[in-house]
Amino acid sequence: MQRILPRGEIEALDHNAIPRVTLPERGSVFAARAARLRQLAADNPVSDYLLLMAHLVHAQQQALQACTAPEASADRISLAQAHGMPPLQAVGWPRDPLWRRILIQLVDDVSRAPGVPAEAVEVCAALRRAVDEDPDSLEELADAVLSEQDQDVDSAAAPFVMAALQVYWTDLASRFDAKQLPVASPFGVCPVCASLPVASIVRVGGQYEGYRYLCCSLCSTQWHMVRVKCSHCEDVENVAYQAIEGRSPAIKAETCDHCHTYRKIFYQDKDLYVEPVADDLASLMLDVLVGEAGYSRSSGNPLLWHGAED
Ligand SMILES: [Zn+2]
Ligand SMILES: [Zn+2]
């Protein structure tokens, strides 16, 4: 006779069925983001910026196809497993100078794209010169953006540097074997590269249906986290949802009255094409309103930086 599982075990089985991470799809991750940016730019107060970023993200997709960054060593992976740490941790990673060649590709592509404003072409030219003449300054800027230090960051150059680093880490993550992840990971950061999430998304479809995933700002990995829980401080009692009346029901801010921060949450069942980085960037009005209500962002958008001069 077949034994029927007691209730607790049934729930445990069910829990185990939730996929823990989704690694990025290297064939489409940036192409989908670029398409979404273009779509959202059609009727948006920051339309020009979204279109500029669409050019940059389109160039990222081209660069990713050709990118093969040096992988993590076996030693690094076993060390990460022993200590429950993200195996491709970006801060302190021995970055190959390859990322600067990716940066050249990106700024060259953006400079040549139609309709790019003169100021952006100048930023690209300055970055192009820095690769040859002052690579140390670029390494410093890369360290600053990877550790989210707004104050040391040139806000015009940062999105391009971040974009090159995204290509580098998305390449690594897309080729990573998720079975090599440590059993447990630190709360609130990407289990693959330890960067902060840009936003979260409640997904539809198959085994993902109705589950919430946090979306990495660097390597595009998504990882599961239960709903109605603060993604910054883990509080479950003081979480609330804010939206702008009359705007897309697919976008809310998940606010926390314990730590007074928020992150946006996107609902695929309300809009199948929500894309965390693009939709976050295109909904700045929600940031303004939630900011006025006294909440601060838990982490920034990888394509928008506020330097010391702002
Ligand atoms: Zn990551
Ligand atoms: Zn909180």
XYZ file of N, CA and C in Angstrom, residues 148-241:
282
model
N 28.066 50.174 -5.300
C 26.952 51.136 -5.188
C 27.322 52.376 -4.373
N 28.529 52.918 -4.648
C 28.937 54.147 -3.963
C 28.600 55.340 -4.842
N 27.410 55.852 -4.679
C 26.965 56.988 -5.478
C 27.922 58.179 -5.429
N 28.493 58.434 -4.260
C 29.242 59.700 -4.084
C 30.516 59.768 -4.921
N 31.104 58.605 -5.279
C 32.359 58.622 -6.040
C 32.112 58.452 -7.539
N 30.879 58.635 -7.953
C 30.526 58.203 -9.300
C 30.209 59.378 -10.226
N 30.799 59.346 -11.436
C 30.450 60.295 -12.488
C 29.122 59.792 -13.076
N 28.044 60.533 -12.826
C 26.713 59.982 -13.117
C 26.439 59.833 -14.614
N 27.163 60.593 -15.455
C 26.958 60.440 -16.904
C 27.681 59.203 -17.432
N 28.861 58.914 -16.868
C 29.654 57.779 -17.352
C 29.202 56.463 -16.726
N 28.645 56.523 -15.517
C 28.347 55.301 -14.750
C 27.437 54.300 -15.468
N 26.361 54.744 -16.137
C 25.504 53.741 -16.796
C 26.253 52.928 -17.858
N 27.220 53.552 -18.540
C 27.978 52.839 -19.579
C 28.936 51.827 -18.952
N 29.599 52.254 -17.867
C 30.510 51.345 -17.167
C 29.714 50.185 -16.574
N 28.588 50.513 -15.962
C 27.731 49.463 -15.389
C 27.255 48.509 -16.490
N 26.911 49.073 -17.644
C 26.416 48.237 -18.749
C 27.483 47.228 -19.184
N 28.749 47.675 -19.245
C 29.829 46.757 -19.631
C 29.989 45.664 -18.577
N 29.906 46.049 -17.304
C 30.028 45.064 -16.221
C 28.843 44.100 -16.221
N 27.660 44.593 -16.580
C 26.482 43.713 -16.680
C 26.705 42.641 -17.740
N 27.277 43.045 -18.881
C 27.540 42.061 -19.934
C 28.486 40.990 -19.403
N 29.539 41.436 -18.739
C 30.565 40.537 -18.200
C 29.939 39.534 -17.228
N 29.140 40.045 -16.255
C 28.585 39.136 -15.242
C 27.386 38.331 -15.751
N 26.658 38.904 -16.701
C 25.547 38.141 -17.267
C 26.098 36.958 -18.070
N 27.238 37.190 -18.743
C 27.902 36.091 -19.449
C 28.286 34.993 -18.457
N 28.940 35.396 -17.342
C 29.354 34.395 -16.342
C 28.148 33.654 -15.764
N 27.100 34.416 -15.413
C 25.928 33.807 -14.777
C 25.206 32.876 -15.745
N 25.142 33.251 -17.033
C 24.402 32.444 -18.008
C 25.081 31.096 -18.231
N 26.394 31.033 -17.973
C 27.127 29.779 -18.168
C 27.370 29.041 -16.849
N 26.860 29.625 -15.751
C 27.077 29.020 -14.434
C 26.113 27.851 -14.234
N 26.587 26.813 -13.543
C 25.730 25.671 -13.236
C 25.075 25.919 -11.876
N 23.751 26.125 -11.886
C 23.043 26.477 -10.641
C 23.198 25.399 -9.566
N 23.517 24.173 -9.981
C 23.718 23.095 -8.991
C 24.955 23.352 -8.128
N 25.817 24.261 -8.574
C 27.029 24.560 -7.804
C 26.822 25.662 -6.771
N 25.605 26.217 -6.711
C 25.333 27.242 -5.700
C 25.392 26.626 -4.308
N 25.870 27.403 -3.309
C 25.799 26.902 -1.931
C 24.337 26.630 -1.559
N 24.121 25.748 -0.596
C 22.761 25.368 -0.210
C 21.973 26.584 0.279
N 22.643 27.445 1.064
C 21.984 28.657 1.560
C 22.772 29.872 1.096
N 22.057 30.993 0.954
C 22.712 32.226 0.507
C 22.345 33.346 1.471
N 23.183 34.402 1.551
C 22.845 35.532 2.427
C 21.551 36.198 1.963
N 20.760 36.707 2.897
C 19.493 37.339 2.547
C 19.722 38.654 1.792
N 18.865 38.897 0.810
C 18.789 40.227 0.213
C 19.771 40.540 -0.891
N 20.686 39.630 -1.181
C 21.603 39.863 -2.301
C 21.534 38.690 -3.275
N 21.987 38.944 -4.497
C 21.952 37.906 -5.533
C 22.766 36.691 -5.090
N 22.195 35.498 -5.143
C 22.932 34.301 -4.718
C 24.086 33.950 -5.644
N 24.120 34.567 -6.839
C 25.193 34.275 -7.790
C 26.331 35.286 -7.665
N 26.000 36.602 -7.671
C 27.068 37.618 -7.724
C 27.061 38.573 -6.531
N 26.106 38.425 -5.607
C 26.039 39.218 -4.363
C 25.666 40.691 -4.580
N 25.173 41.051 -5.764
C 24.715 42.425 -5.974
C 23.290 42.581 -5.451
N 22.863 43.831 -5.304
C 21.512 44.089 -4.793
C 20.486 43.926 -5.914
N 19.259 43.561 -5.568
C 18.211 43.479 -6.588
C 17.749 44.870 -7.011
N 17.332 44.991 -8.255
C 16.791 46.269 -8.730
C 15.304 46.376 -8.387
N 14.600 45.242 -8.402
C 13.149 45.229 -8.174
C 12.744 43.766 -8.034
N 11.447 43.522 -7.834
C 11.007 42.134 -7.861
C 9.846 41.970 -8.813
N 9.593 40.724 -9.166
C 8.598 40.438 -10.193
C 7.796 39.208 -9.768
N 6.463 39.311 -9.846
C 5.601 38.160 -9.575
C 5.307 37.528 -10.927
N 5.751 36.281 -11.087
C 5.776 35.681 -12.413
C 4.542 34.850 -12.717
N 4.365 34.568 -13.992
C 3.303 33.664 -14.438
C 3.962 32.504 -15.185
N 3.208 31.423 -15.326
C 3.672 30.345 -16.197
C 4.262 29.180 -15.451
N 3.682 28.013 -15.657
C 4.236 26.748 -15.183
C 4.624 26.758 -13.723
N 5.829 26.322 -13.453
C 6.283 26.172 -12.073
C 6.578 27.520 -11.403
N 6.543 28.610 -12.161
C 6.811 29.936 -11.593
C 5.540 30.663 -11.165
N 4.390 30.130 -11.554
C 3.098 30.814 -11.405
C 2.882 31.398 -10.008
N 2.736 32.720 -9.938
C 2.387 33.366 -8.675
C 3.541 33.552 -7.704
N 4.723 33.093 -8.040
C 5.862 33.257 -7.142
C 6.585 34.560 -7.437
N 7.175 35.112 -6.373
C 7.890 36.376 -6.490
C 9.400 36.119 -6.564
N 10.037 36.805 -7.519
C 11.478 36.692 -7.701
C 12.118 38.068 -7.611
N 13.261 38.128 -6.938
C 14.061 39.351 -6.932
C 14.983 39.305 -8.152
N 15.251 40.493 -8.734
C 15.973 40.542 -9.997
C 17.306 41.240 -9.815
N 18.399 40.551 -10.113
C 19.738 41.102 -9.887
C 20.009 42.289 -10.815
N 20.567 43.364 -10.221
C 20.886 44.564 -10.990
C 22.124 44.362 -11.853
N 22.935 43.344 -11.564
C 24.182 43.157 -12.313
C 24.109 41.967 -13.280
N 23.833 40.773 -12.767
C 23.995 39.575 -13.617
C 22.670 39.057 -14.172
N 21.549 39.761 -13.866
C 20.233 39.406 -14.413
C 19.671 38.076 -13.903
N 20.299 37.494 -12.898
C 19.713 36.298 -12.274
C 18.460 36.711 -11.494
N 17.457 35.833 -11.452
C 16.290 36.059 -10.592
C 16.284 34.985 -9.520
N 15.976 35.400 -8.275
C 15.919 34.408 -7.197
C 14.629 34.553 -6.404
N 14.164 33.388 -5.941
C 12.854 33.338 -5.292
C 12.878 33.958 -3.896
N 11.832 34.710 -3.586
C 11.619 35.171 -2.219
C 10.115 35.190 -1.970
N 9.677 34.769 -0.769
C 8.242 34.743 -0.495
C 7.648 36.138 -0.664
N 6.345 36.206 -0.906
C 5.683 37.497 -1.088
C 5.379 38.124 0.268
N 5.020 39.398 0.243
C 4.656 40.170 1.438
C 5.735 40.046 2.519
N 6.939 40.403 2.105
C 8.076 40.405 3.019
C 9.017 41.486 2.509
N 9.560 42.298 3.420
C 10.459 43.367 2.983
C 11.754 42.752 2.448
N 12.125 43.127 1.216
C 13.319 42.549 0.596
C 14.591 43.196 1.134
N 14.423 44.199 2.003
C 15.588 44.870 2.578
C 15.858 44.391 4.003
N 14.795 44.324 4.853
C 15.022 43.994 6.272
C 14.296 42.728 6.723
N 13.614 42.060 5.812
C 12.932 40.790 6.100
C 11.678 40.932 6.954
N 11.259 42.167 7.247
C 10.057 42.364 8.050
C 8.827 41.857 7.278
N 7.885 41.257 8.018
C 6.661 40.782 7.367
C 5.406 41.482 7.894
N 5.563 42.296 8.944
C 4.403 42.900 9.610
C 4.023 44.251 9.015
N 4.999 44.957 8.464
C 4.793 46.367 8.125
C 4.941 46.650 6.643
N 4.640 45.647 5.827
C 4.794 45.797 4.382
C 3.460 46.253 3.781
N 3.528 47.227 2.867
C 2.310 47.709 2.203
C 2.628 47.971 0.736
N 1.588 48.177 -0.066
C 1.773 48.328 -1.510
C 1.161 49.641 -1.979
